[in-house]
Amino acid sequence: MLSNSSKYAIKGVLYLALNSDEDHKVMVRDMHGVVHVPEAYLAKLLQELSRHGVISSTRGPKGGFFLSKEDRKRSLMDIVKVIDGEKRVKSCVLGVKDCDTDQPCVLHKLVGANKSKFIKVLENTTILDLIEGKRDVEEFFPV
Amino acid sequence: MLSNSSKYAIKGVLYLALNSDEDHKVMVRDMHGVVHVPEAYLAKLLQELSRHGVISSTRGPKGGFFLSKEDRKRSLMDIVKVIDGEKRVKSCVLGVKDCDTDQPCVLHKLVGANKSKFIKVLENTTILDLIEGKRDVEEFFPV
DNA sequence: CATAAAAAGGATAAAAATGTCTTTTAATCT
DNA sequence: AGATTAAAAGACATTTTTATCCTTTTTATG
């Protein structure tokens, strides 16, 4: 449903939400250890997110990745869409091509409801929602 | 969350539920087209399920795969466990090592509830549950 | 303007998932 | 018993996902 890459990306963005803003950009070098994602791979993912405007970045000295005010209003689905593509996330549980609510497959009724909720959560939860009230970084990335 | 292989396997077992019993075994050759899974790959998956006692099979002429009365009482999770392993299905949404209800990660509270329900459905739904009232094979495998 | 710092981009490598093929084993039928 | 049939088993191939490395481009700063 969610690839590891998407999970990595979400972790990365959460880190940025907690540790960055326009004036405090962070380098991949300084975050990959905390979120437990390989440095080069995390860089790739963040670059992809930046390219699609989901997060922000600047190059050169004092550069790095960060979240603008606007970025924080992004939903989790915005991240997943860039990394996995919408199709993959929303695909039928049984992977049947034209399965939807009109022509549901067997499992659709059983599991589909849960899946829909899952997707709604991804769509309706912003980065801001996720971190509110949280300050302890470690709490987010136990391993 | 569920690999394609698991989905394939579930489709295969559903087909067997609708089209087989102790006296009417079915060969992979005759089912792969209907469930839209590559023949050799479906064979492999069914063999794996059979080896683990989730479905039944006999070799030779008149042989094939089938579901016994007992097999039909198996849950979807029994299938998924064999193909994906329990670990994969139940692993934390963010893939953090020791994340559970005691030490939940950020997403756990948001998405975890849905995931738990999803798993409960897999655990509590038997093959029999799935097919009850259904007779039209095609209805199950739209693509 | 030179330099160094940092992301961007592209090529490559490793691992996992998916898919195919061939041989072996067991059951059935003549 | 022998021939045939179908799953079982395992080797092999392909594709996708995950991961690394190296070069290029951009940018802040002295």
CSV table of C-alpha atoms (C1' of nucleotides) in Angstrom, one decimal:
chain,number,residue,atom,x,y,z
A,1,MET,CA,0.0,0.0,0.0
A,2,LEU,CA,2.8,2.4,1.0
A,3,SER,CA,6.2,1.7,-0.3
A,4,ASN,CA,9.2,2.0,2.0
A,5,SER,CA,10.3,5.0,-0.1
A,6,SER,CA,7.1,6.8,0.9
A,7,LYS,CA,7.6,5.9,4.5
A,8,TYR,CA,11.1,7.2,4.3
A,9,ALA,CA,9.9,10.4,2.7
A,10,ILE,CA,7.3,10.9,5.3
A,11,LYS,CA,9.9,10.5,8.1
A,12,GLY,CA,12.1,13.0,6.3
A,13,VAL,CA,9.4,15.6,6.0
A,14,LEU,CA,8.4,15.1,9.7
A,15,TYR,CA,12.0,15.8,10.6
A,16,LEU,CA,12.0,18.9,8.6
A,17,ALA,CA,8.7,20.0,10.2
A,18,LEU,CA,10.3,19.7,13.6
A,19,ASN,CA,13.8,21.1,12.8
A,20,SER,CA,13.6,23.5,9.9
A,21,ASP,CA,12.1,26.8,8.7
A,22,GLU,CA,13.0,29.5,6.2
A,23,ASP,CA,15.9,30.6,8.4
A,24,HIS,CA,17.1,27.2,9.5
A,25,LYS,CA,17.6,24.8,6.6
A,26,VAL,CA,18.9,21.3,7.2
A,27,MET,CA,21.3,19.2,5.3
A,28,VAL,CA,20.6,15.6,4.5
A,29,ARG,CA,24.0,14.8,6.2
A,30,ASP,CA,22.6,16.0,9.5
A,31,MET,CA,19.2,14.3,9.4
A,32,HIS,CA,19.7,10.9,7.9
A,33,GLY,CA,21.0,9.4,11.1
A,34,VAL,CA,18.0,10.5,13.1
A,35,VAL,CA,15.4,9.2,10.8
A,36,HIS,CA,17.3,6.1,10.0
A,37,VAL,CA,17.3,6.3,6.3
A,38,PRO,CA,20.4,5.9,4.1
A,39,GLU,CA,21.9,9.4,3.3
A,40,ALA,CA,22.0,9.2,-0.5
A,41,TYR,CA,18.6,7.7,-0.7
A,42,LEU,CA,17.0,10.2,1.6
A,43,ALA,CA,18.6,12.9,-0.5
A,44,LYS,CA,17.1,11.5,-3.6
A,45,LEU,CA,13.6,11.3,-2.1
A,46,LEU,CA,13.8,14.9,-0.7
A,47,GLN,CA,15.0,16.2,-4.0
A,48,GLU,CA,12.0,14.6,-5.7
A,49,LEU,CA,9.7,16.2,-3.2
A,50,SER,CA,11.3,19.5,-3.7
A,51,ARG,CA,11.1,19.2,-7.4
A,52,HIS,CA,7.4,18.7,-7.1
A,53,GLY,CA,7.0,21.6,-4.7
A,54,VAL,CA,6.0,19.6,-1.7
A,55,ILE,CA,9.0,20.8,0.3
A,56,SER,CA,11.5,23.6,-0.2
A,57,SER,CA,15.3,23.7,-0.7
A,58,THR,CA,18.1,26.0,-1.6
A,59,ARG,CA,21.6,25.1,-2.8
A,60,GLY,CA,25.0,26.4,-1.8
A,61,PRO,CA,26.4,27.3,1.6
A,62,LYS,CA,23.7,27.8,4.2
A,63,GLY,CA,21.5,25.8,1.9
A,64,GLY,CA,19.5,22.7,2.6
A,65,PHE,CA,16.0,21.4,2.8
A,66,PHE,CA,13.2,23.1,4.8
A,67,LEU,CA,9.5,23.5,5.1
A,68,SER,CA,7.9,26.8,4.4
A,69,LYS,CA,4.6,27.9,6.1
A,70,GLU,CA,2.8,26.7,3.0
A,71,ASP,CA,4.7,23.4,2.9
A,72,ARG,CA,3.4,22.6,6.3
A,73,LYS,CA,-0.2,22.6,5.1
A,74,ARG,CA,0.6,19.8,2.7
A,75,SER,CA,-1.1,16.5,3.3
A,76,LEU,CA,0.6,13.2,3.7
A,77,MET,CA,-1.0,12.2,0.5
A,78,ASP,CA,0.9,14.9,-1.3
A,79,ILE,CA,4.1,13.2,-0.3
A,80,VAL,CA,2.9,9.7,-1.2
A,81,LYS,CA,1.6,10.9,-4.5
A,82,VAL,CA,5.0,12.1,-5.5
A,83,ILE,CA,6.9,9.1,-4.4
A,84,ASP,CA,4.5,6.2,-5.2
A,85,GLY,CA,2.0,7.8,-7.5
A,86,GLU,CA,-1.6,8.1,-6.7
A,87,LYS,CA,-2.4,4.9,-8.7
A,88,ARG,CA,-0.4,2.7,-6.5
A,89,VAL,CA,-1.9,3.9,-3.2
A,90,LYS,CA,-5.5,3.8,-4.4
A,91,SER,CA,-5.3,0.6,-6.4
A,92,CYS,CA,-7.8,-2.1,-5.5
A,93,VAL,CA,-7.0,-4.4,-2.7
A,94,LEU,CA,-7.1,-7.3,-5.1
A,95,GLY,CA,-5.4,-5.3,-7.8
A,96,VAL,CA,-8.3,-5.8,-10.3
A,97,LYS,CA,-8.2,-3.2,-13.0
A,98,ASP,CA,-11.6,-1.5,-13.0
A,99,CYS,CA,-12.6,-2.3,-9.4
A,100,ASP,CA,-14.3,0.6,-7.7
A,101,THR,CA,-17.4,1.3,-5.7
A,102,ASP,CA,-19.6,0.7,-8.7
A,103,GLN,CA,-18.1,-2.6,-9.6
A,104,PRO,CA,-16.5,-3.8,-6.4
A,105,CYS,CA,-14.6,-7.0,-6.2
A,106,VAL,CA,-15.2,-9.5,-3.4
A,107,LEU,CA,-12.7,-8.1,-1.0
A,108,HIS,CA,-13.7,-4.5,-1.8
A,109,LYS,CA,-16.6,-4.5,0.5
A,110,LEU,CA,-14.7,-6.2,3.3
A,111,VAL,CA,-11.5,-4.4,3.2
A,112,GLY,CA,-12.3,-1.5,1.0
A,113,ALA,CA,-14.0,0.5,3.7
A,114,ASN,CA,-10.9,0.4,5.8
A,115,LYS,CA,-8.7,1.3,2.9
A,116,SER,CA,-10.9,4.3,2.0
A,117,LYS,CA,-10.5,5.5,5.6
A,118,PHE,CA,-6.8,5.0,5.4
A,119,ILE,CA,-6.6,7.1,2.2
A,120,LYS,CA,-8.9,9.8,3.8
A,121,VAL,CA,-6.5,10.0,6.7
A,122,LEU,CA,-3.6,10.5,4.3
A,123,GLU,CA,-5.5,13.1,2.4
A,124,ASN,CA,-6.8,15.0,5.4
A,125,THR,CA,-3.8,15.0,7.6
A,126,THR,CA,-1.3,17.8,7.2
A,127,ILE,CA,2.2,17.9,8.4
A,128,LEU,CA,1.1,20.5,10.8
A,129,ASP,CA,-1.5,18.2,12.2
A,130,LEU,CA,1.0,15.5,12.8
A,131,ILE,CA,3.5,17.5,14.8
A,132,GLU,CA,1.2,19.6,16.9
A,133,GLY,CA,2.1,19.4,20.5
A,134,LYS,CA,5.2,17.4,19.8
A,135,ARG,CA,8.7,18.7,20.5
A,136,ASP,CA,10.7,15.7,21.3
A,137,VAL,CA,12.3,14.6,18.1
A,138,GLU,CA,13.3,11.2,19.2
A,139,GLU,CA,9.7,10.4,20.1
A,140,PHE,CA,9.0,10.4,16.4
A,141,PHE,CA,11.8,8.2,15.2
A,142,PRO,CA,12.2,5.4,17.8
A,143,VAL,CA,14.1,3.4,15.2
B,1,MET,CA,0.7,-3.9,3.1
B,2,LEU,CA,-0.4,-6.8,0.9
B,3,SER,CA,2.0,-7.9,-1.8
B,4,ASN,CA,0.7,-8.7,-5.3
B,5,SER,CA,1.6,-12.3,-4.6
B,6,SER,CA,-0.8,-12.3,-1.7
B,7,LYS,CA,-3.5,-10.8,-3.8
B,8,TYR,CA,-2.9,-13.4,-6.5
B,9,ALA,CA,-3.0,-16.2,-3.9
B,10,ILE,CA,-6.3,-14.9,-2.5
B,11,LYS,CA,-7.8,-14.8,-5.9
B,12,GLY,CA,-6.6,-18.3,-6.6
B,13,VAL,CA,-8.1,-19.6,-3.4
B,14,LEU,CA,-11.4,-17.8,-4.1
B,15,TYR,CA,-11.5,-19.5,-7.4
B,16,LEU,CA,-11.0,-22.9,-5.7
B,17,ALA,CA,-13.7,-22.0,-3.2
B,18,LEU,CA,-16.2,-21.5,-6.1
B,19,ASN,CA,-15.0,-24.3,-8.4
B,20,SER,CA,-13.6,-27.2,-6.4
B,21,ASP,CA,-14.1,-29.7,-3.8
B,22,GLU,CA,-12.7,-33.2,-2.8
B,23,ASP,CA,-14.3,-34.7,-6.0
B,24,HIS,CA,-13.6,-31.8,-8.4
B,25,LYS,CA,-10.0,-30.8,-8.3
B,26,VAL,CA,-8.9,-28.1,-10.6
B,27,MET,CA,-5.6,-27.6,-12.5
B,28,VAL,CA,-3.7,-24.4,-12.6
B,29,ARG,CA,-4.0,-24.6,-16.4
B,30,ASP,CA,-7.8,-24.2,-16.2
B,31,MET,CA,-7.9,-21.4,-13.7
B,32,HIS,CA,-5.1,-19.0,-14.4
B,33,GLY,CA,-7.0,-17.3,-17.2
B,34,VAL,CA,-10.0,-16.6,-15.1
B,35,VAL,CA,-8.2,-15.1,-12.2
B,36,HIS,CA,-5.7,-13.3,-14.4
B,37,VAL,CA,-2.5,-14.5,-12.9
B,38,PRO,CA,0.4,-16.0,-14.9
B,39,GLU,CA,0.1,-19.7,-14.9
B,40,ALA,CA,3.5,-20.7,-13.6
B,41,TYR,CA,3.4,-18.1,-10.9
B,42,LEU,CA,0.0,-19.0,-9.7
B,43,ALA,CA,1.1,-22.6,-9.6
B,44,LYS,CA,4.0,-21.7,-7.4
B,45,LEU,CA,1.8,-19.7,-5.0
B,46,LEU,CA,-0.8,-22.5,-4.7
B,47,GLN,CA,2.0,-25.1,-4.1
B,48,GLU,CA,3.3,-22.9,-1.3
B,49,LEU,CA,-0.2,-22.7,0.2
B,50,SER,CA,-0.7,-26.4,-0.2
B,51,ARG,CA,2.7,-27.1,1.4
B,52,HIS,CA,1.5,-25.1,4.4
B,53,GLY,CA,-1.8,-26.9,4.6
B,54,VAL,CA,-3.9,-23.9,3.7
B,55,ILE,CA,-5.3,-25.5,0.6
B,56,SER,CA,-5.3,-29.1,-0.6
B,57,SER,CA,-3.9,-30.9,-3.7
B,58,THR,CA,-3.1,-34.3,-5.2
B,59,ARG,CA,-0.8,-35.1,-8.1
B,60,GLY,CA,-1.3,-37.2,-11.2
B,61,PRO,CA,-4.4,-37.7,-13.4
B,62,LYS,CA,-7.6,-36.4,-11.9
B,63,GLY,CA,-5.3,-34.4,-9.6
B,64,GLY,CA,-5.2,-30.7,-9.0
B,65,PHE,CA,-5.8,-28.2,-6.3
B,66,PHE,CA,-9.0,-28.0,-4.2
B,67,LEU,CA,-10.4,-26.8,-0.9
B,68,SER,CA,-11.5,-29.3,1.7
B,69,LYS,CA,-14.3,-28.5,4.1
B,70,GLU,CA,-11.7,-27.6,6.6
B,71,ASP,CA,-9.7,-25.5,4.2
B,72,ARG,CA,-12.8,-23.3,3.7
B,73,LYS,CA,-12.7,-22.3,7.3
B,74,ARG,CA,-9.3,-20.8,6.9
B,75,SER,CA,-9.0,-17.0,7.2
B,76,LEU,CA,-7.6,-14.6,4.7
B,77,MET,CA,-4.8,-14.0,7.1
B,78,ASP,CA,-3.8,-17.7,6.9
B,79,ILE,CA,-3.1,-17.1,3.2
B,80,VAL,CA,-1.3,-13.8,3.6
B,81,LYS,CA,0.9,-15.3,6.4
B,82,VAL,CA,2.2,-18.0,4.1
B,83,ILE,CA,2.9,-15.7,1.2
B,84,ASP,CA,4.0,-12.5,2.8
B,85,GLY,CA,4.8,-13.6,6.4
B,86,GLU,CA,3.0,-12.1,9.4
B,87,LYS,CA,5.8,-9.6,10.0
B,88,ARG,CA,5.3,-7.8,6.7
B,89,VAL,CA,1.5,-7.4,7.1
B,90,LYS,CA,1.6,-6.3,10.7
B,91,SER,CA,4.7,-4.1,10.5
B,92,CYS,CA,4.4,-0.5,11.5
B,93,VAL,CA,3.1,2.0,8.9
B,94,LEU,CA,6.4,3.9,9.1
B,95,GLY,CA,8.4,0.7,9.4
B,96,VAL,CA,10.0,1.6,12.7
B,97,LYS,CA,11.4,-1.4,14.4
B,98,ASP,CA,9.8,-1.5,17.8
B,99,CYS,CA,6.7,0.5,17.1
B,100,ASP,CA,3.6,-0.9,18.7
B,101,THR,CA,0.7,0.3,20.8
B,102,ASP,CA,2.9,0.9,23.8
B,103,GLN,CA,5.5,2.9,21.9
B,104,PRO,CA,3.6,4.2,18.9
B,105,CYS,CA,5.2,6.3,16.3
B,106,VAL,CA,3.5,9.5,15.0
B,107,LEU,CA,1.5,7.9,12.3
B,108,HIS,CA,0.5,5.0,14.4
B,109,LYS,CA,-2.3,6.8,16.1
B,110,LEU,CA,-3.6,8.3,12.9
B,111,VAL,CA,-3.3,5.3,10.6
B,112,GLY,CA,-2.8,2.5,13.1
B,113,ALA,CA,-6.4,2.2,14.0
B,114,ASN,CA,-7.4,1.6,10.4
B,115,LYS,CA,-4.6,-0.8,9.9
B,116,SER,CA,-5.6,-2.7,13.0
B,117,LYS,CA,-9.1,-3.0,11.6
B,118,PHE,CA,-7.8,-4.1,8.3
B,119,ILE,CA,-5.8,-6.9,10.0
B,120,LYS,CA,-8.8,-7.9,12.0
B,121,VAL,CA,-10.8,-8.3,8.9
B,122,LEU,CA,-8.1,-10.5,7.4
B,123,GLU,CA,-8.1,-12.5,10.6
B,124,ASN,CA,-11.8,-12.8,11.0
B,125,THR,CA,-12.9,-13.4,7.5
B,126,THR,CA,-13.0,-17.0,6.3
B,127,ILE,CA,-13.1,-18.2,2.7
B,128,LEU,CA,-16.6,-19.4,3.4
B,129,ASP,CA,-17.6,-15.9,4.5
B,130,LEU,CA,-16.3,-14.4,1.3
B,131,ILE,CA,-18.2,-16.6,-1.1
B,132,GLU,CA,-21.5,-17.0,0.6
B,133,GLY,CA,-24.4,-16.1,-1.6
B,134,LYS,CA,-22.1,-15.7,-4.6
B,135,ARG,CA,-22.2,-18.1,-7.6
B,136,ASP,CA,-21.2,-16.0,-10.5
B,137,VAL,CA,-17.5,-16.6,-10.9
B,138,GLU,CA,-16.9,-13.7,-13.1
B,139,GLU,CA,-18.2,-11.3,-10.5
B,140,PHE,CA,-15.2,-12.1,-8.5
B,141,PHE,CA,-12.5,-11.5,-11.0
B,142,PRO,CA,-13.5,-8.5,-13.1
B,143,VAL,CA,-9.9,-8.3,-14.4
C,1,DC,C1',35.8,37.0,-8.5
C,2,DA,C1',37.3,32.7,-6.3
C,3,DT,C1',36.0,29.3,-3.4
C,4,DA,C1',33.5,26.2,-0.9
C,5,DA,C1',29.0,24.3,0.3
C,6,DA,C1',25.0,22.2,-0.8
C,7,DA,C1',21.3,20.3,-3.8
C,8,DA,C1',20.4,18.4,-8.6
C,9,DG,C1',21.1,14.9,-11.8
C,10,DG,C1',22.7,10.8,-14.0
C,11,DA,C1',24.9,6.3,-14.1
C,12,DT,C1',25.5,2.3,-11.8
C,13,DA,C1',24.9,-1.5,-8.3
C,14,DA,C1',22.5,-4.6,-5.1
C,15,DA,C1',18.4,-6.7,-3.4
C,16,DA,C1',13.8,-8.1,-3.5
C,17,DA,C1',9.7,-9.3,-6.0
C,18,DT,C1',7.8,-11.3,-9.8
C,19,DG,C1',7.8,-14.5,-13.4
C,20,DT,C1',9.5,-18.8,-16.4
C,21,DC,C1',11.3,-23.3,-17.3
C,22,DT,C1',12.9,-28.0,-16.5
C,23,DT,C1',13.2,-32.0,-13.8
C,24,DT,C1',11.3,-35.0,-10.2
C,25,DT,C1',7.7,-37.3,-7.7
C,26,DA,C1',3.2,-39.3,-7.1
C,27,DA,C1',-1.3,-40.8,-8.7
C,28,DT,C1',-4.2,-42.9,-12.2
C,29,DC,C1',-5.5,-45.7,-16.0
C,30,DT,C1',-4.8,-49.0,-19.3
D,1,DA,C1',4.1,-53.1,-14.9
D,2,DG,C1',4.3,-49.1,-18.0
D,3,DA,C1',2.6,-44.9,-19.8
D,4,DT,C1',0.6,-40.7,-18.8
D,5,DT,C1',-0.8,-36.9,-16.1
D,6,DA,C1',-0.5,-33.3,-12.8
D,7,DA,C1',1.6,-31.2,-8.7
D,8,DA,C1',6.3,-30.4,-6.3
D,9,DA,C1',10.6,-28.6,-6.3
D,10,DG,C1',14.2,-26.0,-7.6
D,11,DA,C1',17.1,-23.5,-10.9
D,12,DC,C1',17.1,-19.6,-13.8
D,13,DA,C1',15.4,-14.9,-15.8
D,14,DT,C1',13.4,-10.4,-15.6
D,15,DT,C1',11.6,-6.3,-13.5
D,16,DT,C1',11.0,-3.2,-9.8
D,17,DT,C1',12.6,-1.3,-5.7
D,18,DT,C1',16.1,0.2,-3.0
D,19,DA,C1',20.6,2.1,-2.5
D,20,DT,C1',25.2,4.2,-3.8
D,21,DC,C1',28.5,7.0,-6.2
D,22,DC,C1',30.2,10.6,-9.0
D,23,DT,C1',29.7,14.7,-11.6
D,24,DT,C1',27.4,19.1,-12.5
D,25,DT,C1',25.0,23.2,-11.2
D,26,DT,C1',23.7,26.7,-8.1
D,27,DT,C1',24.6,30.0,-4.5
D,28,DA,C1',26.4,32.3,-0.3
D,29,DT,C1',30.4,34.4,1.4
D,30,DG,C1',35.1,36.1,2.0
